[in-house]
Coordinates of C-alpha atoms in Angstrom, one line a residue:
M1 CA -14.0 -18.7 10.6
T2 CA -14.7 -15.7 8.4
T3 CA -12.8 -15.7 5.1
A4 CA -10.8 -12.8 3.6
T5 CA -13.2 -12.5 0.7
E6 CA -16.0 -11.5 3.0
V7 CA -14.2 -8.7 4.9
Q8 CA -13.4 -5.1 4.0
H9 CA -10.2 -4.3 2.2
H10 CA -8.3 -1.2 3.5
L11 CA -6.0 0.9 1.3
M12 CA -2.9 3.0 2.1
R13 CA -3.2 6.7 2.3
I14 CA -0.6 8.6 0.3
G15 CA -0.8 12.2 -0.8
G16 CA -4.5 12.4 0.1
Q17 CA -5.3 9.4 -2.1
D18 CA -6.3 5.8 -1.4
V19 CA -3.6 3.5 -2.9
D20 CA -3.7 -0.2 -3.4
S21 CA -0.7 -2.4 -4.1
G22 CA -1.8 -5.8 -5.4
R23 CA -0.4 -7.4 -2.3
I24 CA -2.5 -7.9 0.9
M25 CA -1.9 -8.4 4.6
T26 CA -4.6 -10.3 6.4
L27 CA -5.5 -9.0 9.9
I28 CA -6.5 -11.5 12.5
D29 CA -8.4 -11.0 15.8
P30 CA -6.2 -12.5 18.4
S31 CA -9.1 -13.5 20.6
D32 CA -10.7 -16.0 18.1
E33 CA -8.4 -16.1 15.1
S34 CA -11.1 -14.7 12.8
V35 CA -10.2 -12.6 9.8
V36 CA -10.9 -9.0 10.6
A37 CA -9.9 -7.3 7.4
T38 CA -7.3 -7.2 4.7
V39 CA -5.0 -4.2 4.0
A40 CA -2.9 -3.2 1.1
Q41 CA 0.8 -4.1 1.8
G42 CA 3.2 -1.3 0.9
D43 CA 6.8 -1.8 -0.1
A44 CA 9.8 0.5 -0.7
A45 CA 8.2 2.1 -3.8
H46 CA 5.1 3.1 -1.8
V47 CA 7.4 4.5 1.0
D48 CA 9.2 6.5 -1.7
A49 CA 5.8 7.8 -3.0
A50 CA 4.7 8.7 0.5
V51 CA 7.9 10.5 1.3
A52 CA 7.7 12.4 -2.0
A53 CA 4.1 13.5 -1.1
A54 CA 5.1 14.5 2.4
K55 CA 8.1 16.5 1.1
A56 CA 6.0 18.2 -1.6
A57 CA 3.4 19.2 1.0
F58 CA 6.1 20.5 3.3
D59 CA 7.8 22.5 0.6
T60 CA 4.6 24.2 -0.5
G61 CA 4.1 25.5 3.0
V62 CA 0.4 24.5 3.0
W63 CA 1.0 23.2 6.6
S64 CA 4.6 24.1 7.5
R65 CA 4.1 27.8 7.0
K66 CA 0.8 28.0 8.8
T67 CA 1.1 29.8 12.1
P68 CA 1.3 27.6 15.2
Q69 CA -2.2 28.9 16.2
E70 CA -3.6 27.9 12.8
R71 CA -2.1 24.4 13.2
A72 CA -3.5 24.2 16.7
T73 CA -7.0 25.1 15.5
V74 CA -7.0 22.4 12.9
M75 CA -5.6 19.8 15.3
R76 CA -8.3 20.5 17.9
R77 CA -10.9 20.1 15.1
I78 CA -9.4 16.7 14.3
A79 CA -9.4 15.7 17.9
D80 CA -13.1 16.6 18.2
A81 CA -14.0 14.6 15.1
A82 CA -12.0 11.6 16.4
N83 CA -13.9 11.8 19.7
D84 CA -17.1 11.7 17.7
A85 CA -15.9 8.6 16.0
I86 CA -14.5 7.0 19.2
E87 CA -16.7 3.9 19.1
H88 CA -15.5 3.0 15.6
L89 CA -11.9 3.7 16.6
I90 CA -12.2 1.4 19.6
E91 CA -13.6 -1.4 17.5
L92 CA -10.8 -1.0 15.0
E93 CA -8.2 -1.1 17.7
L94 CA -9.4 -4.1 19.8
S95 CA -10.3 -6.2 16.8
C96 CA -6.7 -6.4 15.8
N97 CA -4.6 -6.3 18.9
G98 CA -6.6 -8.2 21.5
A99 CA -7.2 -5.4 24.0
T100 CA -10.3 -5.6 26.1
I101 CA -13.0 -3.0 25.5
R102 CA -12.3 -1.5 29.0
Q103 CA -8.6 -1.0 28.1
A104 CA -9.3 0.1 24.6
T105 CA -11.8 2.7 25.7
G106 CA -9.7 4.1 28.6
F107 CA -6.2 3.8 27.4
H108 CA -5.8 2.9 23.8
I109 CA -8.2 5.4 22.3
G110 CA -9.2 7.6 25.2
Y111 CA -5.6 8.5 25.9
A112 CA -4.8 8.9 22.2
I113 CA -7.4 11.6 21.6
T114 CA -6.6 13.4 24.8
H115 CA -2.9 13.4 24.1
F116 CA -3.4 14.6 20.5
S117 CA -5.3 17.6 22.0
Y118 CA -2.4 18.2 24.4
F119 CA 0.0 18.5 21.4
A120 CA -2.4 21.0 19.8
D121 CA -2.2 23.1 23.0
L122 CA 1.6 22.8 22.9
A123 CA 1.6 24.4 19.4
D124 CA 0.0 27.5 21.0
A125 CA 2.2 27.6 24.1
Y126 CA 5.6 26.5 22.7
A127 CA 8.4 29.1 22.6
W128 CA 9.0 29.3 18.9
R129 CA 11.3 32.3 19.3
R130 CA 13.7 32.3 22.3
P131 CA 15.7 35.5 22.7
A132 CA 19.2 35.1 24.2
P133 CA 20.7 37.8 26.5
I134 CA 22.0 40.8 24.6
M135 CA 25.7 40.4 23.7
T136 CA 28.2 43.2 24.6
F137 CA 31.4 41.5 23.6
P138 CA 33.0 41.5 21.1
T139 CA 30.2 43.7 19.7
L140 CA 26.7 44.7 20.7
A141 CA 24.3 42.1 19.3
Q142 CA 21.1 40.2 19.9
S143 CA 20.6 36.5 19.1
V144 CA 17.2 34.8 18.9
V145 CA 16.8 31.0 18.7
H146 CA 14.1 30.0 16.2
R147 CA 12.5 26.5 16.5
E148 CA 11.6 25.3 13.0
P149 CA 10.1 22.1 11.6
I150 CA 12.5 19.4 10.4
G151 CA 10.7 18.5 7.2
V152 CA 9.6 14.9 6.7
V153 CA 9.2 12.8 9.9
A154 CA 8.8 9.0 9.8
A155 CA 6.8 7.4 12.6
I156 CA 7.2 3.6 13.0
A157 CA 4.6 2.3 15.4
P158 CA 4.0 -0.9 17.4
W159 CA 1.0 -3.2 17.7
N160 CA 0.3 -2.9 21.4
F161 CA -1.0 0.6 21.5
P162 CA -1.3 1.3 17.8
L163 CA -3.1 4.7 17.8
L164 CA -1.8 6.1 21.0
L165 CA 1.9 5.5 20.4
T166 CA 1.5 6.6 16.7
L167 CA 0.0 9.9 17.9
W168 CA 2.8 10.4 20.4
K169 CA 4.9 10.9 17.2
V170 CA 2.3 12.4 14.8
G171 CA 1.0 14.9 17.3
P172 CA 4.2 16.8 18.0
A173 CA 5.4 16.4 14.4
L174 CA 2.2 18.1 13.1
A175 CA 2.2 20.7 15.9
A176 CA 5.7 21.7 14.8
G177 CA 4.8 22.0 11.1
N178 CA 6.3 18.8 9.8
S179 CA 4.8 16.3 7.3
V180 CA 4.7 12.7 8.4
V181 CA 4.9 9.2 6.9
V182 CA 3.6 6.5 9.3
K183 CA 4.5 2.8 9.0
P184 CA 2.1 1.1 11.3
D185 CA 2.7 -2.4 12.6
E186 CA 1.5 -4.9 10.0
H187 CA -0.9 -6.5 12.6
T188 CA -2.7 -3.2 13.6
P189 CA -2.9 -0.5 10.9
L190 CA -6.6 0.2 10.9
S191 CA -7.0 2.8 13.6
I192 CA -4.3 5.1 12.2
L193 CA -5.6 4.7 8.7
E194 CA -9.0 5.8 9.9
F195 CA -7.5 8.7 11.9
A196 CA -5.6 9.9 8.8
R197 CA -8.9 10.1 6.9
I198 CA -10.6 11.9 9.8
A199 CA -7.7 14.4 9.8
E200 CA -8.0 15.1 6.1
R201 CA -11.8 15.6 6.4
N202 CA -11.2 18.1 9.1
G203 CA -8.6 20.4 7.6
L204 CA -5.3 18.6 7.4
P205 CA -4.0 19.2 3.8
P206 CA -3.4 16.1 1.6
G207 CA 0.2 14.8 1.8
V208 CA 0.8 16.1 5.3
L209 CA -0.1 12.7 6.9
N210 CA 0.6 9.5 4.9
V211 CA 0.1 5.9 6.1
V212 CA 1.9 3.0 4.5
P213 CA 1.2 -0.4 6.1
G214 CA 3.9 -2.9 5.3
D215 CA 6.5 -5.3 6.5
G216 CA 9.2 -3.7 8.7
R217 CA 12.1 -5.3 6.9
E218 CA 10.9 -3.7 3.6
A219 CA 8.8 -0.6 4.2
G220 CA 10.2 0.2 7.7
A221 CA 13.8 -0.2 6.6
R222 CA 13.3 2.0 3.6
L223 CA 11.8 4.7 5.8
A224 CA 14.7 4.5 8.2
S225 CA 17.3 4.9 5.5
H226 CA 15.4 7.3 3.1
P227 CA 17.5 10.4 2.3
D228 CA 14.5 12.8 2.4
V229 CA 13.4 11.7 5.9
G230 CA 14.9 14.0 8.5
K231 CA 13.7 12.3 11.7
I232 CA 12.7 8.8 12.7
A233 CA 10.5 8.2 15.8
F234 CA 10.1 4.5 16.7
T235 CA 8.5 2.5 19.4
G236 CA 9.3 -1.2 19.6
S237 CA 11.8 -3.8 20.6
T238 CA 15.4 -2.9 21.5
A239 CA 16.7 -5.2 18.7
V240 CA 14.8 -3.4 16.0
G241 CA 15.7 -0.1 17.6
R242 CA 19.4 -0.9 17.1
E243 CA 18.7 -1.7 13.4
I244 CA 16.9 1.6 13.0
M245 CA 19.8 3.5 14.5
R246 CA 22.1 1.7 12.0
L247 CA 20.0 2.6 9.0
A248 CA 19.4 6.1 10.1
S249 CA 23.1 6.7 10.6
G250 CA 23.7 6.7 6.8
T251 CA 22.1 10.1 6.5
V252 CA 22.6 11.2 10.1
K253 CA 18.9 11.5 10.9
Q254 CA 17.5 12.6 14.2
I255 CA 16.0 9.7 16.1
T256 CA 13.7 9.1 19.0
L257 CA 13.6 5.5 20.2
E258 CA 11.2 4.1 22.9
L259 CA 12.3 0.5 23.4
G260 CA 12.0 -2.4 25.8
G261 CA 11.7 -2.6 29.5
K262 CA 12.0 -5.0 32.5
G263 CA 10.4 -2.9 35.1
P264 CA 11.0 -3.6 38.8
S265 CA 8.1 -3.3 41.3
I266 CA 9.9 -2.7 44.6
V267 CA 7.9 -3.7 47.6
L268 CA 9.4 -2.3 50.8
D269 CA 8.8 -3.9 54.2
D270 CA 6.4 -1.2 55.3
A271 CA 4.1 -1.4 52.3
D272 CA 0.4 -1.7 52.5
L273 CA 0.3 -5.3 51.3
D274 CA -3.3 -5.2 50.0
M275 CA -2.6 -2.2 47.9
A276 CA 0.8 -3.5 46.8
V277 CA -0.6 -6.9 45.7
D278 CA -3.2 -5.2 43.6
G279 CA -0.8 -2.6 42.3
V280 CA 1.9 -5.2 41.3
L281 CA -0.7 -7.3 39.5
Y282 CA -2.1 -4.2 37.7
G283 CA 1.4 -3.2 36.8
C284 CA 2.2 -6.5 35.2
F285 CA -1.0 -7.9 33.7
V286 CA -2.7 -4.8 32.0
H287 CA -3.0 -5.6 28.3
S288 CA -1.8 -9.2 29.0
G289 CA 1.7 -7.8 30.0
Q290 CA 2.2 -6.4 26.5
V291 CA 3.3 -3.0 27.7
C292 CA 6.9 -1.8 27.5
E293 CA 6.8 -0.2 30.9
S294 CA 5.1 -3.1 32.7
G295 CA 6.4 -4.0 36.2
T296 CA 7.4 -7.6 35.4
R297 CA 9.9 -8.1 38.3
A298 CA 8.3 -8.0 41.8
L299 CA 11.1 -7.3 44.3
V300 CA 9.8 -8.5 47.7
P301 CA 11.3 -8.5 51.2
R302 CA 12.7 -12.0 51.7
D303 CA 10.9 -12.5 55.1
I304 CA 7.5 -11.9 53.6
Q305 CA 8.1 -13.5 50.2
D306 CA 6.0 -16.6 50.8
E307 CA 3.1 -14.5 52.2
F308 CA 3.3 -12.1 49.3
V309 CA 3.3 -14.8 46.6
A310 CA 0.3 -16.5 48.3
R311 CA -1.6 -13.1 48.2
L312 CA -0.6 -12.5 44.6
V313 CA -1.8 -16.0 43.6
E314 CA -5.2 -15.7 45.3
R315 CA -5.8 -12.2 43.9
A316 CA -4.7 -13.2 40.4
K317 CA -7.1 -16.0 40.4
T318 CA -9.9 -13.4 40.2
V319 CA -8.6 -12.1 36.8
T320 CA -11.3 -12.9 34.2
M321 CA -10.3 -13.9 30.7
G322 CA -12.9 -13.9 28.1
P323 CA -14.4 -12.1 25.1
T324 CA -12.6 -8.9 24.5
R325 CA -15.9 -7.0 23.9
D326 CA -17.4 -8.0 27.2
W327 CA -17.1 -5.3 29.8
D328 CA -16.6 -8.0 32.5
T329 CA -13.4 -9.3 30.9
D330 CA -10.2 -8.3 32.7
M331 CA -7.5 -9.7 30.4
G332 CA -7.4 -10.6 26.7
P333 CA -5.1 -12.7 24.5
V334 CA -1.6 -12.0 23.4
I335 CA -1.1 -10.8 19.9
N336 CA -0.3 -14.0 17.9
A337 CA 0.8 -17.6 18.0
T338 CA 4.4 -16.7 17.7
Q339 CA 4.3 -14.5 20.7
Q340 CA 2.2 -17.1 22.6
A341 CA 4.9 -19.7 22.0
R342 CA 7.7 -17.3 22.9
I343 CA 6.1 -16.6 26.3
L344 CA 5.6 -20.2 27.1
D345 CA 9.2 -20.9 26.2
Y346 CA 10.3 -18.3 28.8
I347 CA 8.2 -20.0 31.4
R348 CA 9.5 -23.5 30.6
G349 CA 13.0 -22.1 30.6
A350 CA 12.5 -20.6 34.1
E351 CA 11.4 -23.9 35.4
A352 CA 14.5 -25.6 33.9
E353 CA 16.6 -23.0 35.8
G354 CA 14.9 -23.9 39.1
A355 CA 12.1 -21.4 39.4
Q356 CA 8.6 -22.5 40.3
V357 CA 5.3 -21.6 38.6
A358 CA 3.0 -20.6 41.4
L359 CA 0.1 -19.8 39.1
G360 CA -0.8 -20.3 35.5
G361 CA 2.1 -21.0 33.1
Q362 CA -0.1 -22.5 30.3
A363 CA -1.9 -21.6 27.2
L364 CA -5.6 -21.9 27.1
D365 CA -7.3 -24.0 24.5
G366 CA -8.1 -22.0 21.3
P367 CA -9.3 -20.5 19.2
G368 CA -7.2 -17.4 20.0
F369 CA -3.8 -16.8 21.5
W370 CA -4.4 -17.1 25.2
V371 CA -1.8 -17.3 28.0
Q372 CA -2.9 -17.7 31.6
P373 CA -1.9 -15.0 34.1
T374 CA 1.4 -16.4 35.4
I375 CA 3.3 -15.9 38.6
V376 CA 6.8 -17.4 38.8
A377 CA 8.5 -17.7 42.2
G378 CA 12.0 -18.7 43.2
V379 CA 13.5 -16.4 40.6
T380 CA 17.0 -14.8 40.9
N381 CA 17.9 -11.8 38.9
D382 CA 20.4 -13.7 36.8
M383 CA 17.8 -16.0 35.2
R384 CA 16.8 -15.4 31.6
I385 CA 13.2 -14.7 32.6
A386 CA 14.4 -11.9 34.8
R387 CA 16.8 -10.4 32.3
E388 CA 14.9 -10.4 29.0
E389 CA 11.6 -8.8 28.1
V390 CA 8.9 -11.5 27.9
F391 CA 6.1 -9.2 26.8
G392 CA 3.3 -11.3 28.2
P393 CA 1.3 -11.9 31.4
V394 CA 4.3 -13.2 33.4
L395 CA 5.3 -11.8 36.8
V396 CA 8.5 -13.0 38.4
V397 CA 9.0 -12.7 42.2
I398 CA 12.6 -12.0 43.4
P399 CA 13.4 -11.6 47.1
H400 CA 15.5 -8.7 48.4
D401 CA 17.2 -8.0 51.7
G402 CA 16.4 -4.4 52.3
D403 CA 16.3 -1.1 50.4
D404 CA 19.9 -1.1 49.3
D405 CA 19.6 -4.7 48.0
A406 CA 16.3 -3.9 46.2
I407 CA 17.8 -0.9 44.5
T408 CA 20.9 -2.9 43.4
I409 CA 18.6 -5.6 41.9
A410 CA 16.3 -3.1 40.3
N411 CA 19.2 -1.3 38.5
D412 CA 20.9 -4.6 37.5
S413 CA 19.3 -4.6 34.1
D414 CA 20.0 -3.6 30.6
Y415 CA 16.7 -1.6 30.7
G416 CA 15.6 1.5 32.6
L417 CA 12.1 2.5 31.3
A418 CA 9.8 2.5 34.4
A419 CA 9.7 1.3 38.0
S420 CA 7.4 1.4 41.0
V421 CA 8.0 1.6 44.7
W422 CA 5.4 0.4 47.3
T423 CA 5.7 1.9 50.8
S424 CA 3.7 3.6 53.5
D425 CA 6.4 6.2 54.0
N426 CA 6.5 8.9 51.3
A427 CA 9.9 10.1 52.2
R428 CA 11.4 6.6 52.0
G429 CA 9.7 6.1 48.7
L430 CA 11.1 9.3 47.3
A431 CA 14.6 8.4 48.6
V432 CA 14.4 5.0 46.8
A433 CA 13.1 6.7 43.6
E434 CA 16.2 9.0 43.5
R435 CA 18.4 6.0 43.2
I436 CA 16.5 4.1 40.5
R437 CA 18.0 4.3 37.0
S438 CA 14.8 4.6 35.2
G439 CA 12.9 7.2 33.1
S440 CA 9.8 7.0 35.3
V441 CA 9.4 5.9 38.9
W442 CA 5.8 5.6 40.3
I443 CA 5.4 5.6 44.1
N444 CA 2.4 3.5 45.2
D445 CA 1.0 3.4 41.6
A446 CA 1.7 1.9 38.2
H447 CA 1.1 2.7 34.5
Q448 CA 0.7 6.4 35.2
I449 CA 1.4 7.9 31.8
N450 CA 0.8 11.6 32.0
C451 CA 1.1 13.6 28.8
Q452 CA 2.3 16.6 30.8
V453 CA 5.6 15.0 31.8
P454 CA 8.3 13.3 29.7
F455 CA 8.3 9.6 29.0
G456 CA 11.2 7.4 27.9
G457 CA 14.0 5.3 29.3
Y458 CA 17.6 5.0 30.5
K459 CA 20.1 2.5 29.0
Q460 CA 18.7 0.2 26.3
S461 CA 15.2 1.4 26.9
G462 CA 15.7 4.1 24.4
I463 CA 16.9 7.5 23.3
G464 CA 15.1 10.7 23.9
R465 CA 11.7 11.4 25.5
E466 CA 8.1 11.7 24.3
L467 CA 5.3 13.8 25.9
G468 CA 5.8 16.6 28.3
P469 CA 6.2 20.4 27.7
D470 CA 9.4 19.9 25.7
A471 CA 7.9 17.3 23.3
L472 CA 8.2 19.6 20.3
D473 CA 11.9 20.0 20.8
A474 CA 12.5 16.6 19.2
Y475 CA 10.5 17.6 16.1
T476 CA 12.2 20.9 15.4
E477 CA 15.5 22.3 14.4
A478 CA 17.1 25.1 16.4
K479 CA 18.3 28.0 14.3
T480 CA 20.2 30.9 15.9
V481 CA 19.6 34.3 14.2
H482 CA 22.3 36.9 15.1
L483 CA 21.5 40.6 14.6
D484 CA 24.4 43.1 14.9
L485 CA 23.6 46.2 16.9
S486 CA 27.0 47.8 16.9
G487 CA 26.3 50.3 14.2
G488 CA 29.2 50.2 11.9
R489 CA 32.5 48.7 10.6
A490 CA 34.6 50.5 13.2
A491 CA 33.0 48.6 16.1
K492 CA 33.8 45.2 14.6
P493 CA 36.7 43.0 15.6
Y494 CA 37.6 42.4 12.0
D495 CA 41.2 43.7 12.5
I496 CA 42.0 40.4 14.1
L497 CA 42.2 39.2 10.6
L498 CA 42.0 42.3 8.3
S499 CA 43.7 45.6 8.8
H500 CA 41.6 48.8 8.3
A501 CA 41.3 50.0 4.8
D502 CA 42.7 53.5 4.0

């Protein structure tokens, strides 16, 4: 195993400067438990310094007072430079979070750069001034709604898609003219640290994008409660999201929360079973099930349940686990030993409640944090494994007795992030989708994250939406500017309070 003394040490980025802290976090490759790198660990004092740098940059107007078109030009230059560095970014990403090279290339980094470019285009297209209809009562007047940057935005990002989900926050924040402080997950800070340096080399002024790796309980909590932070954007667990809401409430910050999920994959009785089997497995096992919108509950017609489980098992046996840098590998490890143990505990708990493991259900011998692709049958929707987010390669199969029953089971959840419907009848699929309480419903597909439409969840899956044409709304303040056109004192309704002067 490589030792920490033989690997590169990465520093925080605050106010355009590399900053060390005297404390380190060691980054581990989940596939083999080797040490990837060390990184400076920030604390509340470093968060304070980063917020101060962001606020100073905002107040000078070096970024906030550029025209939207000027900001878009710089952001496109950054995206081009990131694309030139894509191989390096891919390696930084998969070395820390266990993604396969196919997934890191297509989703983790490929999507990240494309989506950042989309936010640059939004800066050009966004309605920064929105005139209201001319008023005629009580006086003639015109109002215009201005959309203006909030100030300092805090982005707290997860480990599963470190760069992509960070840029879902950084991109619209920068497009709107804000300054940003990022607290990446302590397991996966390398790709956003590198992106910040790429951004500064390509025209982003120092202090506009700051990155402070650190522990969530210290650095993250300080960001969430900091009085000079006007907006918190967070992706992660529902439990942590609740704590961020509590901390942000002290200064009444704006918040966007993208939280957990327990997505239903609803198979109807007219579905193409070959496509549905592949789609359900894809919906659950991509990135080893470590995706918030994964379809982890397969709702299957009762009379074909046994056949469908048998098909799932045979197809899932073809999923290849192996070195994450091998293009033939389908599925990598989970993030760490704690998560591996947690996933296995859910599986053992399901067995204790009467469910049956039809495939997998075990860890693989190390090194690395591997969990077999697992299919659990005989599940009812009241079992813990059907209620709680496992965040691993575990698919549970629940029988249903027709469309109405399937919809009832799908909606019987604390979550409502994403769902899929599998049917050969488009009209029937659309009718089911209308009744699903979920932020996204994919018909005959899964994991279709499109930057041109909003993404987020109902219920305890979050607050607000990311992506889509209105993505900048969450990173701006609305100011109404009212211009009187009546032409003088006599036309005003002031006599409701004040009599006319002699």
